[in-house]
Short mmCIF file of C-alpha atoms in Angstrom, two decimals:
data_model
loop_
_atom_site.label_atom_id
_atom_site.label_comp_id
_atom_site.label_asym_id
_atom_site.label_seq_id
_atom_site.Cartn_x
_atom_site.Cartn_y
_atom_site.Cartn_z
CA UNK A 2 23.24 8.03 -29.50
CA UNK A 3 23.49 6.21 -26.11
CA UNK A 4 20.52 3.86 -25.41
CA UNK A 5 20.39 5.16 -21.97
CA UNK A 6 19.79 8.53 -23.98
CA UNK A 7 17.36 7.10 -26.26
CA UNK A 8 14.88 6.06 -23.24
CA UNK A 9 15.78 9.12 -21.43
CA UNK A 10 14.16 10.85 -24.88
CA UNK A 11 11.13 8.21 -25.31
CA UNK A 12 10.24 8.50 -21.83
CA UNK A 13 10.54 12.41 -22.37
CA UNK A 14 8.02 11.90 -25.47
CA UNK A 15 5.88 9.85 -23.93
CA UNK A 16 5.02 11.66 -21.00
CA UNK A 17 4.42 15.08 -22.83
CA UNK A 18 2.11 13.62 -25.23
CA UNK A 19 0.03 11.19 -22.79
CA UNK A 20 -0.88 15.02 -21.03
CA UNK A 21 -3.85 15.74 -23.44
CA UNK A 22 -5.47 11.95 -22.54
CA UNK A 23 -9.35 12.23 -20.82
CA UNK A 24 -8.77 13.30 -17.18
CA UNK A 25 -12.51 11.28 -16.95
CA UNK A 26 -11.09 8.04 -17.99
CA UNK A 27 -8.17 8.62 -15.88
CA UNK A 28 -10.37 9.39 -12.72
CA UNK A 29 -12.82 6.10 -13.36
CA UNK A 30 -9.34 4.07 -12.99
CA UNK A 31 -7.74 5.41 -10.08
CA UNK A 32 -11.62 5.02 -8.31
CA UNK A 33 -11.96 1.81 -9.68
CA UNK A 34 -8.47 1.17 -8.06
CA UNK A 35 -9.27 2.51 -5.12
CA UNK A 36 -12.44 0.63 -4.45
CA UNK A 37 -10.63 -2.67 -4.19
CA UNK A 38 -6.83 -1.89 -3.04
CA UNK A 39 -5.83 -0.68 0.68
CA UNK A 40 -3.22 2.00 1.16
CA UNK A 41 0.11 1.21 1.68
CA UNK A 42 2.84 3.65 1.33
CA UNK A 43 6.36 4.21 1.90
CA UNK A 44 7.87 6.50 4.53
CA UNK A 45 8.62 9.60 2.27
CA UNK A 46 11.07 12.16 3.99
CA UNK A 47 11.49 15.72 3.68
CA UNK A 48 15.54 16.90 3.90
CA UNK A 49 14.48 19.06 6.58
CA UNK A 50 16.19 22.77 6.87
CA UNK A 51 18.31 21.91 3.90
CA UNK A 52 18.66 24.98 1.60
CA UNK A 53 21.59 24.92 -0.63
CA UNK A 54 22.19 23.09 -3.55
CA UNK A 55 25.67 21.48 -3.55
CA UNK A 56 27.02 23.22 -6.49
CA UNK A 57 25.58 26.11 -7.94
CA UNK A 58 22.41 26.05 -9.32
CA UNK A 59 22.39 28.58 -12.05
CA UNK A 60 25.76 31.39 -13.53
CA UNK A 61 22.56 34.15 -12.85
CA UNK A 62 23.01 35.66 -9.65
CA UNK A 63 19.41 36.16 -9.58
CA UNK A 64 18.02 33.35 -10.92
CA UNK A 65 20.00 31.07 -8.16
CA UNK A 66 18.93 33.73 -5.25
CA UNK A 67 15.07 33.17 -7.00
CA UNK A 68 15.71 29.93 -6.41
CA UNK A 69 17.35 29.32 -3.03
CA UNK A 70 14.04 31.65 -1.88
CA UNK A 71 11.70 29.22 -3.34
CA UNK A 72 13.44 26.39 -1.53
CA UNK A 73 13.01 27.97 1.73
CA UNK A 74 9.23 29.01 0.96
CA UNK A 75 8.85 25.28 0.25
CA UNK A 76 10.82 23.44 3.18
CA UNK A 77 8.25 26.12 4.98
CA UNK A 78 5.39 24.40 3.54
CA UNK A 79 4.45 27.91 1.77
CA UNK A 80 4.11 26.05 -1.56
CA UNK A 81 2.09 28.91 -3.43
CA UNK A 82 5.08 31.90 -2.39
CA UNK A 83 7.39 28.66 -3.15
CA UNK A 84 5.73 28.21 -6.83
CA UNK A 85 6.39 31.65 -7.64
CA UNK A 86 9.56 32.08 -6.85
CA UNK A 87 10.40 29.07 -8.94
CA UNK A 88 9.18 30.39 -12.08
CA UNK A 89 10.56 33.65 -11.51
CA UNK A 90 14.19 31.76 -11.48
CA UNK A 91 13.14 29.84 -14.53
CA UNK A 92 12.38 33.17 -16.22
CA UNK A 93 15.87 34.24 -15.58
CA UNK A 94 17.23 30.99 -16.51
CA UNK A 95 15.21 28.32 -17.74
CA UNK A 96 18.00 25.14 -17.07
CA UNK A 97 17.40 25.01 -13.30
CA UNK A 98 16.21 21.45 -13.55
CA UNK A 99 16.55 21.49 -9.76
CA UNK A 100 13.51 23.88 -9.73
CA UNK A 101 12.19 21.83 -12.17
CA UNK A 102 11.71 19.04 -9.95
CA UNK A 103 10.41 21.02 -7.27
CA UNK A 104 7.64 22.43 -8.89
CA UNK A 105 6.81 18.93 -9.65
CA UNK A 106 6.34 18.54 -6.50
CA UNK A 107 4.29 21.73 -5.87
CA UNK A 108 1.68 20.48 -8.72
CA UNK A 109 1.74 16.92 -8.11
CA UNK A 110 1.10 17.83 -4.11
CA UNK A 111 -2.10 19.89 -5.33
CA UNK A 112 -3.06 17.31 -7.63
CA UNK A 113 -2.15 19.04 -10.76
CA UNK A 114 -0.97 15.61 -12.22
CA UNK A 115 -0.12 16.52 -16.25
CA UNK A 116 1.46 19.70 -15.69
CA UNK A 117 3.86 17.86 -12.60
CA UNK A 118 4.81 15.08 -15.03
CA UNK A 119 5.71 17.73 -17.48
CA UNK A 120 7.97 19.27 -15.10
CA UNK A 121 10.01 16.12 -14.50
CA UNK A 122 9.74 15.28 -17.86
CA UNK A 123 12.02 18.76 -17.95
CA UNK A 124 13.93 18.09 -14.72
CA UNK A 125 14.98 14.75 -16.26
CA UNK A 126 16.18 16.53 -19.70
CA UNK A 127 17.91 18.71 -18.14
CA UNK A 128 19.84 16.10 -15.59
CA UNK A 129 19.36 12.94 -17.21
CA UNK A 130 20.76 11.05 -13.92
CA UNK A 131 18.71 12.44 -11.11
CA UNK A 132 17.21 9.42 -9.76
CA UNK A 133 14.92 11.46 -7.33
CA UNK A 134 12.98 12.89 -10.70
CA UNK A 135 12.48 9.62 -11.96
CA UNK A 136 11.13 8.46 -8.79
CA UNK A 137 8.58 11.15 -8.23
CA UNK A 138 7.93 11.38 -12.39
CA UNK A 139 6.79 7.81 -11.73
CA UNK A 140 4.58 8.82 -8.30
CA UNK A 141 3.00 11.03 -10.56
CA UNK A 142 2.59 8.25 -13.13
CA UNK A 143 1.36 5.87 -10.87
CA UNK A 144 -1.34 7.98 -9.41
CA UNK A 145 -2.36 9.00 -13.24
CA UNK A 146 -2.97 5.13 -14.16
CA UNK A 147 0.03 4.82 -16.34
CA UNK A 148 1.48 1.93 -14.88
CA UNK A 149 3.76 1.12 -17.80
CA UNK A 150 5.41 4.45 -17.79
CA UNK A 151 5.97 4.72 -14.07
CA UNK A 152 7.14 0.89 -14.24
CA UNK A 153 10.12 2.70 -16.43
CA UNK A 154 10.94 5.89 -14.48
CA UNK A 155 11.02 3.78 -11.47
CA UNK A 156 13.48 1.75 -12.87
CA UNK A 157 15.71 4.50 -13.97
CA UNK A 158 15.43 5.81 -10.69
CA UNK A 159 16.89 2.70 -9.86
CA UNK A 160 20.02 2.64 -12.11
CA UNK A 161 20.72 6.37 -11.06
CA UNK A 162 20.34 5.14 -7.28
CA UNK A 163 20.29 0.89 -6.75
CA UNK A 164 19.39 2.03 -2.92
CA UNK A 165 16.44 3.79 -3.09
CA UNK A 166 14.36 1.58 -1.07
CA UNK A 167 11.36 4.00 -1.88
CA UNK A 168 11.50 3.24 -5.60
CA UNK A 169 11.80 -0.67 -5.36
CA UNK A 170 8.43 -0.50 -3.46
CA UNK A 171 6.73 1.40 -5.20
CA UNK A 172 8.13 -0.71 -8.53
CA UNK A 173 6.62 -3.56 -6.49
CA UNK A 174 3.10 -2.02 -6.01
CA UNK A 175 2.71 -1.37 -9.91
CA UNK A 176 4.06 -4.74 -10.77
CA UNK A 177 1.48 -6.06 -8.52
CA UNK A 178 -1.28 -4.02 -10.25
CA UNK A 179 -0.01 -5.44 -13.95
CA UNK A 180 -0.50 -8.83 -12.27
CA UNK A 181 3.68 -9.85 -12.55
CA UNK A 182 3.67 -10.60 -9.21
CA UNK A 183 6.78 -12.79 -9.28
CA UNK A 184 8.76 -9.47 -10.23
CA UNK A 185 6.96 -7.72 -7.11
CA UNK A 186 7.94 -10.16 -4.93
CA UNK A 187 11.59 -9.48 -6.22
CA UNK A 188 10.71 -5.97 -6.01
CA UNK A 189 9.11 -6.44 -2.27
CA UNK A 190 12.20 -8.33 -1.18
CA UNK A 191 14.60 -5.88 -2.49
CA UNK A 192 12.74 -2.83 -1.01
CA UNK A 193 12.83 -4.82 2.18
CA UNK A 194 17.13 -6.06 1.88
CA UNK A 195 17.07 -2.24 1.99
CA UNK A 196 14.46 -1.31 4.42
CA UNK A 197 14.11 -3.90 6.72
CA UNK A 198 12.01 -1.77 8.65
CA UNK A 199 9.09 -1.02 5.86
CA UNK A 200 6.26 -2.94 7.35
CA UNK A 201 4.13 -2.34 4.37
CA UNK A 202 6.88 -4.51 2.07
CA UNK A 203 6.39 -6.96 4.26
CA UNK A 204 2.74 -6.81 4.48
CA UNK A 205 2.60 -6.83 0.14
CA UNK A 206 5.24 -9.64 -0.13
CA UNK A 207 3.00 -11.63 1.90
CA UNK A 208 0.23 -10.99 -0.28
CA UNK A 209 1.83 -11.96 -3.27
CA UNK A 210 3.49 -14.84 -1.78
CA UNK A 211 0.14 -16.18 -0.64
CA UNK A 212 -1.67 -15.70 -4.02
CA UNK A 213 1.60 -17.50 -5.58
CA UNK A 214 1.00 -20.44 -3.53
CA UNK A 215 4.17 -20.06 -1.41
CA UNK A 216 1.97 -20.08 1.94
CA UNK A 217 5.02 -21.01 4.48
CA UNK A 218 6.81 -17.93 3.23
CA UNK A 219 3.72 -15.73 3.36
CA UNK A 220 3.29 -16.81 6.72
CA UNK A 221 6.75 -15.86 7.34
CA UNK A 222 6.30 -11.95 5.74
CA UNK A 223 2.98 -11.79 7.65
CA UNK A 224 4.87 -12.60 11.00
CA UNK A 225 7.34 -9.96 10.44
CA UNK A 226 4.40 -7.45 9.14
CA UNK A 227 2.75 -7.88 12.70
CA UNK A 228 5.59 -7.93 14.12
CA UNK A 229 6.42 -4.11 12.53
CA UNK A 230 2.99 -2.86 12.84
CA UNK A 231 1.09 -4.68 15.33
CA UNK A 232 -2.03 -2.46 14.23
CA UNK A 233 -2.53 -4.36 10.58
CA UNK A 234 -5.47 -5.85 11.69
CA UNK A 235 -5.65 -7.71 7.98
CA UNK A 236 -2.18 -9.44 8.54
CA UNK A 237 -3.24 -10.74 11.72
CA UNK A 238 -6.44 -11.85 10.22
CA UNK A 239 -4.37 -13.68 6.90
CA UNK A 240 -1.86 -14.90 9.17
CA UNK A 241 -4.33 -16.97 11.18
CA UNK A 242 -6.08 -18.32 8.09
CA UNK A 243 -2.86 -19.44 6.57
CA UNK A 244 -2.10 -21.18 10.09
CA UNK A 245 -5.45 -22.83 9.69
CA UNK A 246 -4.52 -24.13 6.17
CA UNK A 247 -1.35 -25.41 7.62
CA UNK A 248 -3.11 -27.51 10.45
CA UNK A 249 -2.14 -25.17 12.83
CA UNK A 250 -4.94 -24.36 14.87
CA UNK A 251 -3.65 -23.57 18.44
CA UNK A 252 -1.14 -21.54 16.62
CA UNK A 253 -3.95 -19.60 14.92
CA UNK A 254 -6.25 -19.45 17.98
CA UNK A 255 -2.81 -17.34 19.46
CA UNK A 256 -3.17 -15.02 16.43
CA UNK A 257 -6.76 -14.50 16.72
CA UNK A 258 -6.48 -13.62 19.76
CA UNK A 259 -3.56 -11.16 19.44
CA UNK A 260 -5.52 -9.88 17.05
CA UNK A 261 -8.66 -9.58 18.90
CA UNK A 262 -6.49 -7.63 22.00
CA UNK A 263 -5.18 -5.12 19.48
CA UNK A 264 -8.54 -4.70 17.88
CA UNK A 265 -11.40 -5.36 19.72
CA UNK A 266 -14.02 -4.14 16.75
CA UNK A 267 -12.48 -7.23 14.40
CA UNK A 268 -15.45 -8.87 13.36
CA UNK A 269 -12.99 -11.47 10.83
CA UNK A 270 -11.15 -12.05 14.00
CA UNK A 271 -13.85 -12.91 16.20
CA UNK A 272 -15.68 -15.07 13.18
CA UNK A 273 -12.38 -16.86 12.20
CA UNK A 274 -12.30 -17.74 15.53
CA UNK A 275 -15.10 -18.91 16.37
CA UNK A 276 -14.80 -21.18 13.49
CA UNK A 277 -11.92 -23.35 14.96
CA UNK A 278 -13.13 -23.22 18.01
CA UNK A 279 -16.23 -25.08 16.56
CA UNK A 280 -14.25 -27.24 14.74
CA UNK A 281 -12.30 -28.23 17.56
CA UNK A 282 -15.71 -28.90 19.59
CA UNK A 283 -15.72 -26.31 21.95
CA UNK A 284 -19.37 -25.09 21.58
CA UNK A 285 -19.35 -22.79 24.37
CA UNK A 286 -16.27 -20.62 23.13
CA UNK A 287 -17.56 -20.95 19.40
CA UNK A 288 -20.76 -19.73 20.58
CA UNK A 289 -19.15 -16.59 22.80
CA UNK A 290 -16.88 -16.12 19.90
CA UNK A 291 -19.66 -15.62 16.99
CA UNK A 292 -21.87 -13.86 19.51
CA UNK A 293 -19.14 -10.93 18.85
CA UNK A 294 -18.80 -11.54 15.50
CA UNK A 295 -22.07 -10.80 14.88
CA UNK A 296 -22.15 -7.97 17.10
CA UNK A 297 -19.48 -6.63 14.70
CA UNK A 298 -20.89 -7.35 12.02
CA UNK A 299 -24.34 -6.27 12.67
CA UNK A 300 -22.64 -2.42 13.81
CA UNK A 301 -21.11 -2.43 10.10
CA UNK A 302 -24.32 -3.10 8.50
CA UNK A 303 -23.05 -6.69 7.01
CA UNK A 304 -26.45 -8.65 6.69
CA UNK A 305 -25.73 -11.31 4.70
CA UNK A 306 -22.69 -11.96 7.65
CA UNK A 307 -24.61 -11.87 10.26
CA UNK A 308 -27.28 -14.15 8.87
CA UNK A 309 -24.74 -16.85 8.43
CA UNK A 310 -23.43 -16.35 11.84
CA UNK A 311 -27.18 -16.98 13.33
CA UNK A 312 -27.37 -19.78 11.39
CA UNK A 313 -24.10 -21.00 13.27
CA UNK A 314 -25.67 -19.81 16.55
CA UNK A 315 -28.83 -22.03 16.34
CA UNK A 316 -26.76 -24.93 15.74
CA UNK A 317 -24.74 -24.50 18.73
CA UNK A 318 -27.92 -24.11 20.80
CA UNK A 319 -29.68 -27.31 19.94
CA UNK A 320 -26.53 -29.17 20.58
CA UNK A 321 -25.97 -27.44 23.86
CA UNK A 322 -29.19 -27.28 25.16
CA UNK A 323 -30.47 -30.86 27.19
CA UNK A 324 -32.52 -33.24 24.99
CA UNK A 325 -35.85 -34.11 26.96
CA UNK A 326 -35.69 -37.73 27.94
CA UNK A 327 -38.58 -39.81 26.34
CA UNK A 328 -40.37 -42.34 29.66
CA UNK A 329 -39.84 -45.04 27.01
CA UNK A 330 -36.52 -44.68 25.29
CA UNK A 331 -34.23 -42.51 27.01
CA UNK A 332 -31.85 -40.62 24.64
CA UNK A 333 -28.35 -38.66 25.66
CA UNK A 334 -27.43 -35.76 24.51
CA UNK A 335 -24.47 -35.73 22.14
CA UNK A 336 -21.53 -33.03 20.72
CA UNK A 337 -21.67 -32.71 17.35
CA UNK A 338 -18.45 -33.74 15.49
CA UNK A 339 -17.61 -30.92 14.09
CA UNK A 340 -15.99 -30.79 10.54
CA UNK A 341 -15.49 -28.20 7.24
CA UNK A 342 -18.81 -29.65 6.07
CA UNK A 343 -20.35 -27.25 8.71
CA UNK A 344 -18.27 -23.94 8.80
CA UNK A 345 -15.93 -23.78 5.85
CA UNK A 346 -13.32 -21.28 7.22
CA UNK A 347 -13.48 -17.43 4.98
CA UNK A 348 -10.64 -17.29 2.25
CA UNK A 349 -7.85 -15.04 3.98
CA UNK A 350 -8.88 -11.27 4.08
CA UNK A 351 -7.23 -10.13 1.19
CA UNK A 352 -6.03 -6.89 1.08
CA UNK A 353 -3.66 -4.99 -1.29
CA UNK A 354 -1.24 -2.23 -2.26
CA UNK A 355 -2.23 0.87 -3.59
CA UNK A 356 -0.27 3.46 -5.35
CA UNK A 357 0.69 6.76 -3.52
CA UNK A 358 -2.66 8.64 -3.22
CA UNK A 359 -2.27 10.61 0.21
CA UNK A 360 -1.84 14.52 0.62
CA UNK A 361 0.42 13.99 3.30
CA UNK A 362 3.13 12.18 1.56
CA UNK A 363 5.13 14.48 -0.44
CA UNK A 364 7.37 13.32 -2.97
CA UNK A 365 11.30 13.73 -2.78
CA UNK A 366 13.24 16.70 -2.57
CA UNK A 367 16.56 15.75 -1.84
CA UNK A 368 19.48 18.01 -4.29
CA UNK A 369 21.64 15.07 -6.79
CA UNK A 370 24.94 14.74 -5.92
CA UNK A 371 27.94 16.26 -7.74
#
């Protein structure tokens, strides 16, 4: 037996018997997830009005009609008429794996996690090379908190098809999760040699980059990330912190401010700001600059914020406002020298890849090739 068969049949094992697993536990870890990671998702396309499979799907006349009519119901978005005529084909003849997959798509698109995985599980058997099975067998992994198994069926989607972009990203985002973020970042990078467009790669290579140390790079992603999607308001923010780090404060000022103009509600922007401004001396712009910060804050409810920033306030006050001049020994006022001591700038806002969790992105549909 072929080992490529062998995992084919573990992975097939695996997946039917991790269905009867607590659906509690499995909730508490994709919140738990969720309370801490950002969305970040890959561009997932539909094949549009394509209806036929390229060689024929089934010898039963009526079984391939059943199916061809359930492909239409679903490119129309008429999932429940599209379910049914899926399983009416299956009844007829049970090795469509083509319907297979698509009524993994059906359950995993209402949320009906075990019983989708079970239906690639079958796709899979029943065309052990169809790389777009694998790939949504390990969505629905992912989602379910089985990193490990959708870690492998992203990786065979991979050795069916080395140029799905869509897999190596979503390989990267798990990685990430298990904490092997030196294999994300080869993930991230390879998503990105194959989607140089994917501003979320970027944005999660720069992450990773930046919690391995390697800050000139993670500049470097983060540039191209706002460069893609000038509306990532935490790029911009991690960007100018890095700069910071780097002794490049006009640079950052730039990126706050970019930042700022994209976003004007950006209370890390504003803050940030303010801090090098105060660090470079000018008071009055520090002062203007945390006066919005703490606007910002104080609209999201962020006390403990918003104290620090009056703190910052009063001190910019007494130095700007005229000492009294004693008859006796005249004083001058003076500008504080600013330095770390007195504002320590905010560790970069961090935020992170999250597995495929939104309605609207439906997994792949696309027929294998001959």
């Amino acid at each position: 037996m072929s080992k490529k068969l062998q995992l084919n049949q573990c992975l097939h094992s695996k997946f039917k018997t991790s269905f009867a697993k607590s659906s509690v536990r499995r909730l508490a870890l994709l919140f738990a997830s969720s309370t801490f990671l950002v969305l970040a998702l890959p561009t997932i396309n539909l094949p549009g009005s394509k209806l036929l499979a390229q060689n024929a799907v089934s010898q039963d006349l009526d079984a391939a009609m059943l199916y061809q009519l359930g492909v239409t119901r679903y490119n129309r978005r008429d999932l429940q008429s599209a379910e049914y005529a899926f399983r009416q084909a299956l009844q007829r003849d049970s090795n469509i794996g083509l319907a297979r997959n698509y009524l993994g798509n059906i359950l995993m698109e209402q949320n009906r996690l075990d019983l989708a995985v079970q239906e690639y599980g079958e796709a899979i058997r029943l065309i052990p090379n169809f790389g777009d099975a694998y790939y949504n067998l390990g969505l629905a992994l992912q989602k379910q908190g089985q990193k490990e198994a959708a870690i492998a069926a992203y990786r065979q989607a991979l050795a069916a098809n080395p140029k799905m972009a869509m897999a190596q990203y979503n390989l990267g985002v798990v990685l990430y999760e298990q904490e092997q973020r030196q294999e994300a970042i080869a993930a991230y990078q390879q998503a990105i040699n194959l989607d140089g467009n994917n501003a979320n790669a970027y944005f999660n290579l720069a992450i990773a980059l930046q919690q391995e140390g390697q800050v000139e790079q993670a500049i470097a992603a983060y540039r191209q990330t706002v460069k893609l999607n000038p509306e990532n308001t935490a790029a911009y923010n991690n960007l100018g912190a890095l700069l910071v780090l780097q002794d490049q404060s006009a640079e950052a000022i730039k990126v706050y401010q970019q930042a700022i103009r994209q976003n004007s509600k950006n209370a890390v922007a504003y803050y940030n700001l303010g801090v090098i401004l105060y660090n470079q001396g000018d008071l009055k712009a520090a002062n203007s600059a945390f006066k919005r910060a703490r606007q910002e804050y104080g609209e999201q409810g962020n006390t403990e914020q918003t104290a620090k920033i009056d703190e910052m306030i009063q001190k910019i006050t007494e130095h700007l406002t005229p000492k009294k001049s004693q008859p006796t020994q005249p004083t001058q006022t003076t500008t504080p020298t600013p330095n770390n001591s007195d504002v320590v700038l905010p560790t970069p806002e961090m935020q992170t890849p999250e597995a495929e969790k939104n309605s609207t992105d439906v997994p792949k549909t696309v027929e294998p090739k001959p």
